[in-house]
Every structure is written in C-alpha cells, then in structure tokens.
C-alpha cells in the first residue's frame, strides 16, 4: 500500500513521458485515466464505459468502476484479454513524449529518439557463491529447511498466503539447482525499488541489467549491495569510461531516467542478448506513478517487438480488485459469519455508516463462462488514489497480454510491506501497525523480496507454473490467483477499505510495533530516490 498525492492539472507537458493534452488544452491525469479505462472496457460493455466517463465523483467512486471491469473479465475469458488489449492500446495511443520544444506520440519518440547514447559498465560482486540454498529473512532469522517449511505451513494455515504460494516455495526448495542463476540475465526496470528482486537475484549469482534514476545515493547503495554478492551487474553510464572506475566514481555517473531517457534506455536494453526476463518495479508518487508505468511498458513493448525477453515479471498489489479462488472467498465468508459477539456490535455500525465501516470482504460472486466460481475482492484503498490503481492496472494488462502471446508472465500478488514510503506516512504506518487485529500480516521488505524473488525463479523454471503459457487456465485472471501472497487480505472477514481508519487508531494505541521498525539496510534503496 502506498500513500498518494493529489493529481495535478498542467497546461505544459512534463519532460519525457507525458499525459496527453485534452480538448481544453490541459494535461489532466484524471481525464487521461478515465479515458484509458473507458476505452479498455468499451468493446466489452459500452454502457460501463459511458458511466465511467460520466462519473463526477471519480476520486471517491473509481473503485466501483474497476471492480465492475474485473467482474466482466472474470465472467468471460475473452473479456479479460479484450480489456487488457484495448487498455494498452489506449495507453500507447494517447501518451506523449516531450523533449525541449518537441512533443511526439510516445511510440514515435521510442523510435526516432532511440540513439545509442548510453554505455555499459560491468561490475562483479566480490562474494564467493556459497551454493544454491533458499533462505528467507524473517523477524531476525534466516529461515531455511524445516524452519522455513514450518513457517510456510503457518502462513498458509492462517490464510496469510494462498496454499499455491507456499507450494511454489516448497517446489523451489526441492529444486535448489534453480537457484544458481549464473546463466540467466534479468533486466530490472526500477532496479533500486524497495520492493523488488535485486537483492535476491544478486545473492543467487544472476546477471543483472539495472535501469534506474541517475542519483549517486541510489547507485552507491546498489553498488554496495552488489559488492557483497556473487552477481554480475551491468550499469548504464552516459560517458565512456576507462578500463578502471571506482565504485564511488561509478555511483556519480551511473543511471538513466526512465521518464526522460526512455528512448535511449530502449536502445541500450536491446544490446543485451537473450534476457531471461524483464521486470517492472519502479514506483513514484501520485500521477508520476502512471507516467513511470507507461515508460516501463513502452520499454517492454519495444523489447517484445524485437523478440525478447523470454519472460515478463511484475508484482501485483494486494490493494487492488481481483477475482479470487472460490476456496479463498468461502474462507472470508466463513470468517465473517463466525465473528460472534464482535459481529453483533459491528453489524449496526456497518448499517449506520452505510457500509463505510465493517463491510464484508467478498460480498459478490461470479460464475465464468467455463463454469468456474470466483469471489470478487475489492481491496482498492481510496487514499491511494486512482493514479496508483491505473499504474498497477497497466502492469496487469501487460502481464495478461504477454501470456496470451506465448511468453511467460510472472505476475504475483505481493503482500503489503513496511516500506520507507509507508514509514514516512503516519496514517499508513499506524494502519499497518493495527492490521494484525483484522487477520492481516504486514511484511518487512526483506521478507517480501525474498519470497517474491523465489516465486519469480519458480515461475521461470517450473513447467507447471501458471506463468507458463502452456499451462491451461480456466480464465486468464487465474494468473494472479495462483501464488498470491496477499498478507491475509483476501481471506479477511472484513473489507480492508472499511477497517483502515479503525486499524490506524488501534495501531496508534498499540505498543511499539512494525510501524516503528526500521527496514534492513538493503531495503532502504527506494528511500534515497
């Protein structure tokens, strides 16, 4: 979960990837977002598209429209891919790229401005590889073997993660040879993101192509991490370098801006042959999160057109709308009905607040055209805002289309984590601290990154993974159901949006907790951005 800033309206394009200009001559993230989401659903439900465009209270009502789109996709497999395809088409037909006094359609800019200005510096880690072994940092320990198996059983038994997530980790533990990544190259867009696989991949000898903003403090942390690993890191620099360059000098010169140097990054990334996967992990606040998601998708689309990579990787947010497995939905229903005395006083509060408080988590069901029954989970948090929701939706759309066109797509739901952006926002930090009272677990970033990194390896190596396009699915949305680690939100009796404020109060009143814990050193990368 992320804090949100209000969207701005500007008459001038932002440098680099820019929202489109409206008929009124303004560049509004709200207008652009509504247009893209309406075009995504128009072929499937024209009435829903018009209702979305007519919505006047978009800031508060956007969740209802996104949940409706998810229902349409869950009912019919063709709708899921149509919405994704049309949504991406709307994104790339409307976004622009601004440089100096020139504004081009984004696609044209990716071709016309793709000059080979970036050079590569390769850095090798200094740590000897200790051999492939899965270890998960958790509450001061590094879990492996039987301890890790017991913890997986505990998480799964409590409903913190789906059983398929725990089983995927067990599969990696049974196939430790997968964890030697020395023959695989990973392109990481937003490599220094606080929630991302950089540390995990580095620890397992991967070849990493790192794209991130050119800020010395960011790269100093990245290079420090790499030095304490057995990986190989490829870094973009603007000027040619000599045979030798110190880490401190490299930190000053490394990096390229995903938003402003998107075409040049595209040309640079094409120079790496046969990458195993490209992963999109960059995060920015407010409307810039949409811009950077579009920038990453432009890079992904360019690589896809050139025939690489073999796989695409994303982390979906648990605070989104999903069709969820029938068993998970039944669990949420049973827990809601089993609240006992607590439910007796929550029910009238729910009625008096018109379900603003203590609403049931999964009130609706959908039966698909293949006969599958799914629960409809609405985990959207209004405080995060529609820009955050759109940014994550673009990534989900691309994952669906990558798989539909024969590529592996690792797109797993990651749990809410106590990141630097959360710690810096008192309201969210308090809500996270109180989340345990409602059956949720908030993870430390290093735990999230290790679990999701292991799941990425599983998706690339396991033939039966849902990431594999040859694995049959009843509905494309099952890509996000399998392997989900939602931190307990899918199986909670209460909708997260309806208890967030109450959880914040309970968090503020609680003793020192996760809200006051500092993340591990390598998880602070994003805070320097």
Coordinates of C-alpha atoms in Angstrom, one line a residue:
X1 CA 0.0 0.0 0.0
X2 CA 1.3 3.4 -0.9
X3 CA 0.5 7.0 0.2
X4 CA -0.9 9.2 -2.6
X5 CA -0.6 12.8 -3.6
X6 CA -3.3 14.7 -5.4
X7 CA -3.2 14.7 -9.2
X8 CA -2.3 18.0 -10.8
X9 CA -3.6 19.6 -14.0
X10 CA -1.0 21.2 -16.2
X11 CA -1.1 23.0 -19.5
X12 CA 2.5 22.1 -20.2
X13 CA 3.8 18.6 -20.9
X14 CA 6.1 17.1 -18.3
X15 CA 9.6 16.4 -19.6
X16 CA 9.7 12.9 -21.0
X17 CA 6.7 10.6 -20.8
X18 CA 3.7 13.0 -20.6
X19 CA -0.1 12.8 -20.1
X20 CA -2.0 13.6 -23.3
X21 CA -3.4 17.1 -23.9
X22 CA -7.2 17.3 -23.6
X23 CA -9.5 19.3 -25.9
X24 CA -9.4 22.1 -23.3
X25 CA -5.6 22.3 -23.7
X26 CA -4.8 20.8 -20.3
X27 CA -3.0 17.7 -19.3
X28 CA -5.0 16.0 -16.6
X29 CA -4.2 12.7 -15.1
X30 CA -7.9 12.3 -14.1
X31 CA -9.1 12.9 -17.7
X32 CA -6.5 10.6 -19.2
X33 CA -7.1 7.9 -16.7
X34 CA -10.8 7.9 -17.2
X35 CA -10.4 7.9 -20.9
X36 CA -8.0 4.9 -20.9
X37 CA -10.2 2.9 -18.5
X38 CA -13.3 3.7 -20.6
X39 CA -11.6 2.6 -23.8
X40 CA -10.4 -0.6 -22.1
X41 CA -14.0 -1.7 -21.3
X42 CA -15.9 -0.1 -24.3
X43 CA -15.8 -3.2 -26.5
X44 CA -17.0 -5.4 -23.7
X45 CA -19.5 -3.1 -22.1
X46 CA -20.2 0.2 -23.8
X47 CA -22.6 1.3 -21.1
X48 CA -20.0 0.8 -18.4
X49 CA -17.6 2.9 -20.5
X50 CA -20.0 5.8 -20.7
X51 CA -20.9 5.5 -17.0
X52 CA -17.2 5.7 -16.1
X53 CA -16.7 8.9 -18.2
X54 CA -19.8 10.4 -16.7
X55 CA -18.6 9.8 -13.1
X56 CA -18.3 13.2 -11.4
X57 CA -17.0 11.9 -8.0
X58 CA -14.1 10.0 -9.6
X59 CA -11.8 10.4 -6.6
X60 CA -14.2 8.5 -4.3
X61 CA -16.1 6.3 -6.8
X62 CA -13.3 4.9 -9.0
X63 CA -13.2 1.5 -7.1
X64 CA -16.8 0.6 -8.2
X65 CA -15.8 1.0 -11.9
X66 CA -12.6 -1.0 -11.6
X67 CA -14.4 -3.8 -9.7
X68 CA -17.0 -3.9 -12.4
X69 CA -14.3 -4.3 -15.1
X70 CA -12.8 -7.2 -13.0
X71 CA -16.2 -8.8 -12.9
X72 CA -16.6 -8.6 -16.7
X73 CA -13.1 -10.2 -17.1
X74 CA -13.9 -13.0 -14.6
X75 CA -17.2 -13.9 -16.4
X76 CA -15.7 -14.4 -19.8
X77 CA -12.1 -15.3 -20.7
X78 CA -12.3 -13.3 -24.0
X79 CA -13.3 -10.2 -22.0
X80 CA -10.2 -10.5 -19.8
X81 CA -7.9 -10.3 -22.8
X82 CA -10.0 -7.8 -24.7
X83 CA -10.0 -5.4 -21.8
X84 CA -6.2 -5.8 -21.4
X85 CA -5.5 -5.4 -25.1
X86 CA -7.8 -2.3 -25.5
X87 CA -6.5 -0.7 -22.3
X88 CA -2.9 -1.0 -23.5
X89 CA -3.9 0.3 -27.0
X90 CA -5.5 3.4 -25.3
X91 CA -2.3 4.0 -23.2
X92 CA 0.0 3.9 -26.2
X93 CA -2.4 5.9 -28.5
X94 CA -2.6 8.8 -26.0
X95 CA 0.6 9.2 -24.0
X96 CA 3.2 11.6 -25.5
X97 CA 6.9 12.3 -25.0
X98 CA 8.2 15.8 -24.6
X99 CA 11.8 17.0 -25.0
X100 CA 12.8 20.6 -25.3
X101 CA 10.2 22.2 -27.5
X102 CA 9.1 19.0 -29.2
X103 CA 6.2 16.8 -28.3
X104 CA 5.8 13.4 -30.1
X105 CA 3.5 10.5 -29.7
X106 CA 5.2 8.1 -27.3
X107 CA 5.6 5.3 -29.9
X108 CA 7.2 7.7 -32.4
X109 CA 9.6 9.0 -29.8
X110 CA 10.7 5.5 -28.9
X111 CA 11.8 5.0 -32.5
X112 CA 13.0 8.5 -33.5
X113 CA 15.0 9.3 -30.3
X114 CA 16.4 5.9 -29.6
X115 CA 20.1 6.9 -30.0
X116 CA 22.8 4.7 -28.5
X117 CA 24.0 7.4 -26.0
X118 CA 24.3 5.0 -23.0
X119 CA 27.4 3.0 -22.4
X120 CA 27.8 -0.1 -20.2
X121 CA 30.0 -0.6 -17.1
X122 CA 30.1 -4.1 -15.7
X123 CA 30.6 -4.7 -12.0
X124 CA 31.3 -8.1 -10.5
X125 CA 30.4 -8.9 -6.9
X126 CA 33.2 -9.9 -4.5
X127 CA 31.4 -12.6 -2.5
X128 CA 32.0 -16.3 -3.3
X129 CA 28.8 -18.1 -4.1
X130 CA 28.0 -20.5 -1.2
X131 CA 25.9 -22.7 -3.3
X132 CA 22.2 -22.7 -4.1
X133 CA 20.1 -22.7 -1.0
X134 CA 16.9 -20.9 -0.2
X135 CA 16.9 -18.6 2.8
X136 CA 14.1 -16.3 3.8
X137 CA 14.9 -13.5 6.3
X138 CA 12.1 -13.2 8.8
X139 CA 12.0 -11.4 12.2
X140 CA 15.7 -11.6 12.8
X141 CA 16.3 -15.1 11.5
X142 CA 17.2 -16.6 8.1
X143 CA 14.7 -19.4 7.7
X144 CA 15.6 -22.5 5.6
X145 CA 15.0 -26.2 5.7
X146 CA 12.5 -27.4 8.2
X147 CA 12.1 -24.0 9.9
X148 CA 11.1 -22.5 6.6
X149 CA 8.7 -25.3 5.9
X150 CA 7.0 -24.8 9.2
X151 CA 6.7 -21.1 8.6
X152 CA 5.1 -21.7 5.2
X153 CA 2.6 -24.0 6.8
X154 CA 1.8 -21.4 9.4
X155 CA 1.4 -18.6 6.9
X156 CA -0.8 -20.8 4.7
X157 CA -2.8 -22.2 7.6
X158 CA -3.6 -18.6 8.8
X159 CA -4.6 -17.5 5.3
X160 CA -1.8 -15.1 5.0
X161 CA -0.8 -16.5 1.7
X162 CA -2.6 -18.8 -0.7
X163 CA -1.6 -22.5 -0.5
X164 CA -0.3 -22.2 -4.0
X165 CA 2.3 -19.7 -2.9
X166 CA 3.6 -21.9 -0.1
X167 CA 3.7 -24.9 -2.5
X168 CA 5.6 -22.9 -5.1
X169 CA 8.3 -22.0 -2.4
X170 CA 8.4 -25.7 -1.4
X171 CA 9.0 -26.6 -5.1
X172 CA 12.0 -24.2 -5.2
X173 CA 13.3 -25.8 -2.1
X174 CA 13.1 -29.3 -3.7
X175 CA 14.9 -28.0 -6.8
X176 CA 17.7 -25.9 -5.4
X177 CA 19.6 -26.1 -8.7
X178 CA 17.2 -23.5 -10.0
X179 CA 18.7 -21.0 -7.5
X180 CA 22.0 -20.8 -9.4
X181 CA 21.2 -18.0 -11.8
X182 CA 24.6 -17.5 -13.3
X183 CA 23.3 -18.5 -16.7
X184 CA 20.4 -16.1 -16.6
X185 CA 20.2 -12.4 -17.3
X186 CA 17.5 -10.2 -15.7
X187 CA 16.6 -6.7 -16.9
X188 CA 15.3 -4.7 -13.8
X189 CA 13.4 -1.5 -14.6
X190 CA 13.5 0.4 -11.3
X191 CA 16.3 -1.8 -10.1
X192 CA 16.7 0.0 -6.8
X193 CA 13.0 -0.2 -5.9
X194 CA 12.4 -1.0 -2.2
X195 CA 10.1 -3.9 -3.2
X196 CA 11.9 -5.7 -5.9
X197 CA 14.1 -8.7 -6.5
X198 CA 17.6 -7.0 -6.8
X199 CA 19.0 -8.4 -3.5
X200 CA 17.6 -11.9 -4.1
X201 CA 18.9 -12.2 -7.6
X202 CA 22.3 -10.7 -6.6
X203 CA 22.6 -13.3 -3.8
X204 CA 22.0 -16.1 -6.3
X205 CA 24.6 -15.2 -8.9
X206 CA 22.3 -13.6 -11.5
X207 CA 23.4 -11.4 -14.3
X208 CA 21.5 -8.1 -13.7
X209 CA 20.9 -5.3 -16.1
X210 CA 19.9 -2.4 -13.9
X211 CA 18.0 0.6 -15.0
X212 CA 17.2 3.3 -12.5
X213 CA 17.4 7.0 -12.0
X214 CA 20.9 8.7 -12.1
X215 CA 21.2 9.7 -8.4
X216 CA 24.6 9.0 -6.7
X217 CA 23.0 8.0 -3.4
X218 CA 20.8 5.4 -5.1
X219 CA 23.7 3.8 -7.0
X220 CA 26.0 3.9 -4.0
X221 CA 23.6 1.6 -2.2
X222 CA 23.1 -0.6 -5.3
X223 CA 26.9 -1.0 -5.7
X224 CA 27.4 -1.7 -2.0
X225 CA 24.8 -4.5 -2.2
X226 CA 26.4 -5.9 -5.3
X227 CA 29.9 -5.9 -3.8
X228 CA 28.6 -8.1 -1.0
X229 CA 27.2 -10.7 -3.5
X230 CA 28.4 -13.1 -6.2
X231 CA 26.4 -11.4 -9.0
X232 CA 27.3 -9.6 -12.2
X233 CA 25.8 -6.1 -12.6
X234 CA 25.5 -4.1 -15.9
X235 CA 25.1 -0.4 -15.3
X236 CA 24.2 2.4 -17.8
X237 CA 26.5 5.4 -18.0
X238 CA 26.4 8.5 -20.2
X239 CA 30.1 8.9 -20.9
X240 CA 32.6 6.3 -22.0
X241 CA 34.6 5.0 -19.1
X242 CA 38.2 3.8 -18.9
X243 CA 39.2 0.3 -18.0
X244 CA 39.1 1.0 -14.3
X245 CA 36.5 3.0 -12.5
X246 CA 35.9 3.1 -8.7
X247 CA 32.5 2.4 -7.2
X248 CA 32.3 6.0 -5.9
X249 CA 33.0 7.4 -9.3
X250 CA 30.6 5.0 -10.9
X251 CA 27.8 6.0 -8.5
X252 CA 28.3 9.6 -9.7
X253 CA 27.9 8.7 -13.3
X254 CA 25.5 5.7 -13.4
X255 CA 21.9 5.6 -14.2
X256 CA 19.3 6.8 -16.7
X257 CA 15.9 8.3 -16.1
X258 CA 13.0 6.0 -17.0
X259 CA 10.8 9.0 -17.6
X260 CA 13.1 11.3 -19.5
X261 CA 15.5 9.0 -21.3
X262 CA 13.1 6.3 -22.2
X263 CA 14.1 6.0 -25.9
X264 CA 17.8 5.9 -25.1
X265 CA 17.1 3.2 -22.5
X266 CA 15.3 1.2 -25.1
X267 CA 18.3 1.3 -27.4
X268 CA 20.6 0.3 -24.5
X269 CA 18.5 -2.6 -23.3
X270 CA 18.4 -4.0 -26.8
X271 CA 22.1 -4.6 -26.7
X272 CA 21.7 -7.4 -24.2
X273 CA 21.1 -10.7 -25.9
X274 CA 18.5 -13.3 -24.7
X275 CA 17.5 -11.9 -21.3
X276 CA 15.6 -14.4 -19.2
X277 CA 13.1 -11.8 -18.0
X278 CA 12.4 -8.1 -17.8
X279 CA 10.9 -7.0 -14.5
X280 CA 9.0 -3.7 -13.9
X281 CA 9.4 -2.5 -10.3
X282 CA 9.7 1.3 -10.4
X283 CA 7.4 3.3 -8.1
X284 CA 6.8 7.1 -7.9
X285 CA 4.3 9.1 -6.1
X286 CA 0.9 10.3 -7.5
X287 CA 0.5 10.8 -11.2
X288 CA 4.2 10.1 -11.8
X289 CA 3.5 6.5 -10.9
X290 CA 1.3 6.3 -14.0
X291 CA 4.0 8.0 -16.1
X292 CA 6.7 5.6 -15.0
X293 CA 4.4 2.6 -15.5
X294 CA 3.8 3.8 -19.1
X295 CA 7.5 4.4 -19.6
X296 CA 8.3 0.8 -18.4
X297 CA 5.5 -0.5 -20.7
X298 CA 7.0 1.3 -23.6
X299 CA 10.3 -0.3 -23.0
X300 CA 8.7 -3.7 -22.5
X301 CA 6.7 -3.3 -25.8
X302 CA 9.9 -2.4 -27.6
X303 CA 11.8 -5.4 -26.3
X304 CA 8.8 -7.6 -27.1
X305 CA 8.7 -6.3 -30.7
X306 CA 12.4 -7.2 -31.0
X307 CA 11.7 -10.8 -29.9
X308 CA 12.9 -10.6 -26.3
X309 CA 12.8 -11.3 -23.4
X310 CA 11.6 -14.8 -22.7
X311 CA 9.5 -13.7 -19.7
X312 CA 7.9 -10.6 -18.2
X313 CA 7.8 -10.1 -14.4
X314 CA 5.6 -7.9 -12.2
X315 CA 4.4 -7.6 -8.6
X316 CA 0.7 -7.0 -8.3
X317 CA -0.6 -5.1 -5.3
X318 CA -2.9 -6.7 -2.7
X319 CA -4.7 -3.4 -2.6
X320 CA -6.4 -3.9 -5.9
X321 CA -9.5 -5.6 -7.3
X322 CA -9.2 -9.3 -8.1
X323 CA -11.3 -12.3 -8.9
X324 CA -10.1 -14.8 -6.2
X325 CA -10.4 -18.6 -5.9
X326 CA -13.7 -20.0 -4.6
X327 CA -12.0 -21.6 -1.6
X328 CA -10.4 -18.2 -0.5
X329 CA -13.8 -16.5 -0.9
X330 CA -15.5 -19.2 1.2
X331 CA -12.9 -18.7 3.9
X332 CA -13.7 -15.0 4.0
X333 CA -17.4 -15.7 4.2
X334 CA -17.0 -18.2 7.0
X335 CA -14.8 -15.8 9.0
X336 CA -17.4 -13.1 8.5
X337 CA -20.2 -15.3 9.8
X338 CA -18.0 -16.5 12.7
X339 CA -17.3 -13.2 14.3
X340 CA -19.5 -14.0 17.3
X341 CA -20.1 -11.2 19.7
X342 CA -17.8 -8.9 17.8
X343 CA -20.1 -9.2 14.8
X344 CA -23.1 -8.2 16.9
X345 CA -21.8 -4.7 17.5
X346 CA -20.1 -4.4 14.2
X347 CA -23.3 -5.0 12.2
X348 CA -25.3 -2.0 13.4
X349 CA -22.2 0.2 12.9
X350 CA -22.0 -1.1 9.4
X351 CA -25.6 -0.2 8.8
X352 CA -25.4 3.2 10.3
X353 CA -22.3 4.1 8.2
X354 CA -23.8 2.6 5.0
X355 CA -21.0 0.0 4.9
X356 CA -18.3 2.6 5.2
X357 CA -17.2 0.6 8.3
X358 CA -17.1 -3.2 8.8
X359 CA -18.3 -4.2 5.3
X360 CA -18.0 -7.9 4.3
X361 CA -14.8 -8.6 2.4
X362 CA -16.2 -10.6 -0.5
X363 CA -19.9 -9.9 -1.0
X364 CA -20.2 -10.8 -4.7
X365 CA -19.6 -14.0 -6.7
X366 CA -19.1 -14.5 -10.4
X367 CA -19.5 -17.7 -12.4
X368 CA -17.3 -17.8 -15.5
X369 CA -18.2 -19.0 -19.0
X370 CA -16.2 -22.2 -18.2
X371 CA -18.2 -22.8 -15.0
X372 CA -15.6 -21.6 -12.5
X373 CA -16.9 -19.7 -9.5
X374 CA -14.8 -16.8 -8.2
X375 CA -15.2 -14.4 -5.4
X376 CA -14.9 -10.7 -6.2
X377 CA -12.4 -9.0 -3.9
X378 CA -12.3 -5.2 -3.7
X379 CA -9.1 -4.2 -1.9
X380 CA -8.8 -0.8 -3.5
X381 CA -7.9 1.9 -1.0
X382 CA -9.3 5.3 -1.9
X383 CA -6.5 7.0 0.0
X384 CA -4.1 5.6 -2.6
X385 CA -6.0 7.2 -5.4
X386 CA -6.9 6.3 -9.0
X387 CA -3.5 7.1 -10.3
X388 CA -2.0 4.2 -8.3
X389 CA -4.8 1.9 -9.4
X390 CA -4.3 2.8 -13.1
X391 CA -0.5 2.3 -12.8
X392 CA -0.9 -1.2 -11.4
X393 CA -3.6 -2.0 -13.9
X394 CA -1.4 -1.2 -16.8
X395 CA 1.1 -3.8 -15.5
X396 CA -1.7 -6.4 -15.0
X397 CA -2.8 -5.8 -18.6
X398 CA 0.7 -6.3 -20.0
X399 CA 1.1 -9.5 -18.0
X400 CA -2.1 -10.9 -19.4
X401 CA -1.2 -10.0 -22.9
X402 CA 2.4 -11.3 -22.6
X403 CA 1.0 -14.7 -21.6
X404 CA -1.7 -14.5 -24.3
X405 CA 1.0 -14.1 -26.9
X406 CA 3.1 -17.0 -25.8
X407 CA 5.5 -15.5 -23.2
X408 CA 6.0 -16.5 -19.6
X409 CA 4.4 -13.9 -17.3
X410 CA 5.3 -13.9 -13.6
X411 CA 2.7 -11.6 -12.1
X412 CA 2.3 -12.5 -8.4
X413 CA 0.3 -10.6 -5.7
X414 CA 2.8 -9.3 -3.1
X415 CA 1.9 -8.5 0.5
X416 CA 1.7 -5.1 2.0
X417 CA 5.1 -4.3 3.3
X418 CA 6.6 -1.8 5.8
X419 CA 8.5 0.2 3.2
X420 CA 10.1 3.6 3.6
X421 CA 7.1 5.4 1.9
X422 CA 4.8 3.8 4.4
X423 CA 7.0 4.7 7.4
X424 CA 7.1 8.3 6.2
X425 CA 3.3 8.4 6.1
X426 CA 2.0 8.4 9.7
X427 CA -1.6 7.3 8.8
X428 CA -0.5 4.3 6.7
X429 CA 2.2 3.3 9.3
X430 CA -0.5 3.3 12.0
X431 CA -3.0 1.4 9.9
X432 CA -0.3 -1.2 9.2
X433 CA 0.5 -1.5 12.9
X434 CA -3.2 -2.2 13.6
X435 CA -3.7 -4.6 10.7
X436 CA -2.9 -7.7 12.8
X437 CA -6.2 -7.1 14.6
X438 CA -8.0 -7.9 11.4
X439 CA -6.1 -11.0 10.3
X440 CA -3.5 -9.4 8.2
X441 CA 0.3 -9.6 8.4
X442 CA 2.4 -6.7 7.2
X443 CA 5.8 -8.0 6.0
X444 CA 9.2 -6.5 6.3
X445 CA 10.6 -5.6 2.8
X446 CA 13.4 -8.1 3.0
X447 CA 11.0 -10.9 3.7
X448 CA 8.7 -9.8 0.8
X449 CA 11.6 -9.5 -1.6
X450 CA 13.0 -13.0 -0.8
X451 CA 9.6 -14.7 -1.0
X452 CA 8.7 -12.9 -4.3
X453 CA 12.2 -13.5 -5.7
X454 CA 11.9 -17.2 -5.0
X455 CA 8.5 -17.2 -6.7
X456 CA 10.0 -15.5 -9.8
X457 CA 12.5 -18.3 -10.0
X458 CA 9.7 -20.8 -9.7
X459 CA 7.7 -19.1 -12.5
X460 CA 10.7 -19.2 -14.8
X461 CA 11.8 -22.8 -14.1
X462 CA 8.7 -24.8 -13.3
X463 CA 6.9 -26.1 -16.3
X464 CA 3.6 -26.4 -14.5
X465 CA 3.6 -22.8 -13.2
X466 CA 0.7 -20.6 -14.3
X467 CA 3.3 -18.2 -15.7
X468 CA 3.9 -20.8 -18.4
X469 CA 1.6 -20.0 -21.4
X470 CA 1.3 -23.8 -22.0
X471 CA -0.3 -24.3 -18.6
X472 CA -4.1 -24.3 -19.2
X473 CA -6.2 -21.8 -17.2
X474 CA -10.0 -21.6 -16.9
X475 CA -9.7 -17.8 -17.1
X476 CA -6.7 -15.6 -17.8
X477 CA -7.3 -13.9 -14.4
X478 CA -6.1 -17.1 -12.7
X479 CA -2.6 -15.8 -13.5
X480 CA -3.0 -13.6 -10.5
X481 CA -4.8 -16.1 -8.2
X482 CA -2.1 -18.7 -8.2
X483 CA 0.9 -17.9 -6.0
X484 CA -0.8 -14.9 -4.3
X485 CA 0.8 -13.7 -1.1
X486 CA -1.8 -11.1 -0.1
X487 CA -0.9 -10.9 3.6
X488 CA -4.3 -12.2 4.6
X489 CA -6.4 -9.6 2.8
X490 CA -8.2 -12.0 0.5
X491 CA -9.4 -14.2 3.4
X492 CA -10.1 -11.5 5.9
X493 CA -13.8 -11.3 7.0
X494 CA -13.8 -7.5 6.5
X495 CA -13.1 -5.4 3.5
X496 CA -9.8 -3.6 4.0
X497 CA -11.2 -0.2 3.0
X498 CA -13.9 -0.5 5.7
X499 CA -11.4 -1.1 8.6
X500 CA -8.4 1.0 7.5
X501 CA -9.2 4.0 9.7
X502 CA -10.1 1.8 12.7
X503 CA -6.9 -0.1 12.2
X504 CA -5.0 3.1 12.2
X505 CA -6.5 4.1 15.6
X506 CA -5.7 0.7 17.0
X507 CA -2.2 1.0 15.6
X508 CA -1.6 4.3 17.2
X509 CA -2.7 2.9 20.6
X510 CA -0.6 -0.2 20.4
X511 CA 2.8 -0.8 21.8
X512 CA 6.0 -0.4 19.7
X513 CA 5.4 -2.5 16.6
X514 CA 6.3 -3.0 13.0
X515 CA 5.3 0.7 12.3
X516 CA 8.4 1.8 14.2
X517 CA 10.8 -0.8 12.9
X518 CA 13.5 0.2 10.5
X519 CA 13.9 -1.9 7.4
X520 CA 17.0 -3.8 6.7
X521 CA 19.8 -1.9 5.0
X522 CA 19.4 -3.3 1.5
X523 CA 15.6 -2.5 1.6
X524 CA 16.2 1.2 2.1
X525 CA 17.2 1.7 -1.6
X526 CA 14.0 3.4 -2.6
X527 CA 14.2 6.0 0.2
X528 CA 17.2 7.6 -1.5
X529 CA 15.2 8.2 -4.7

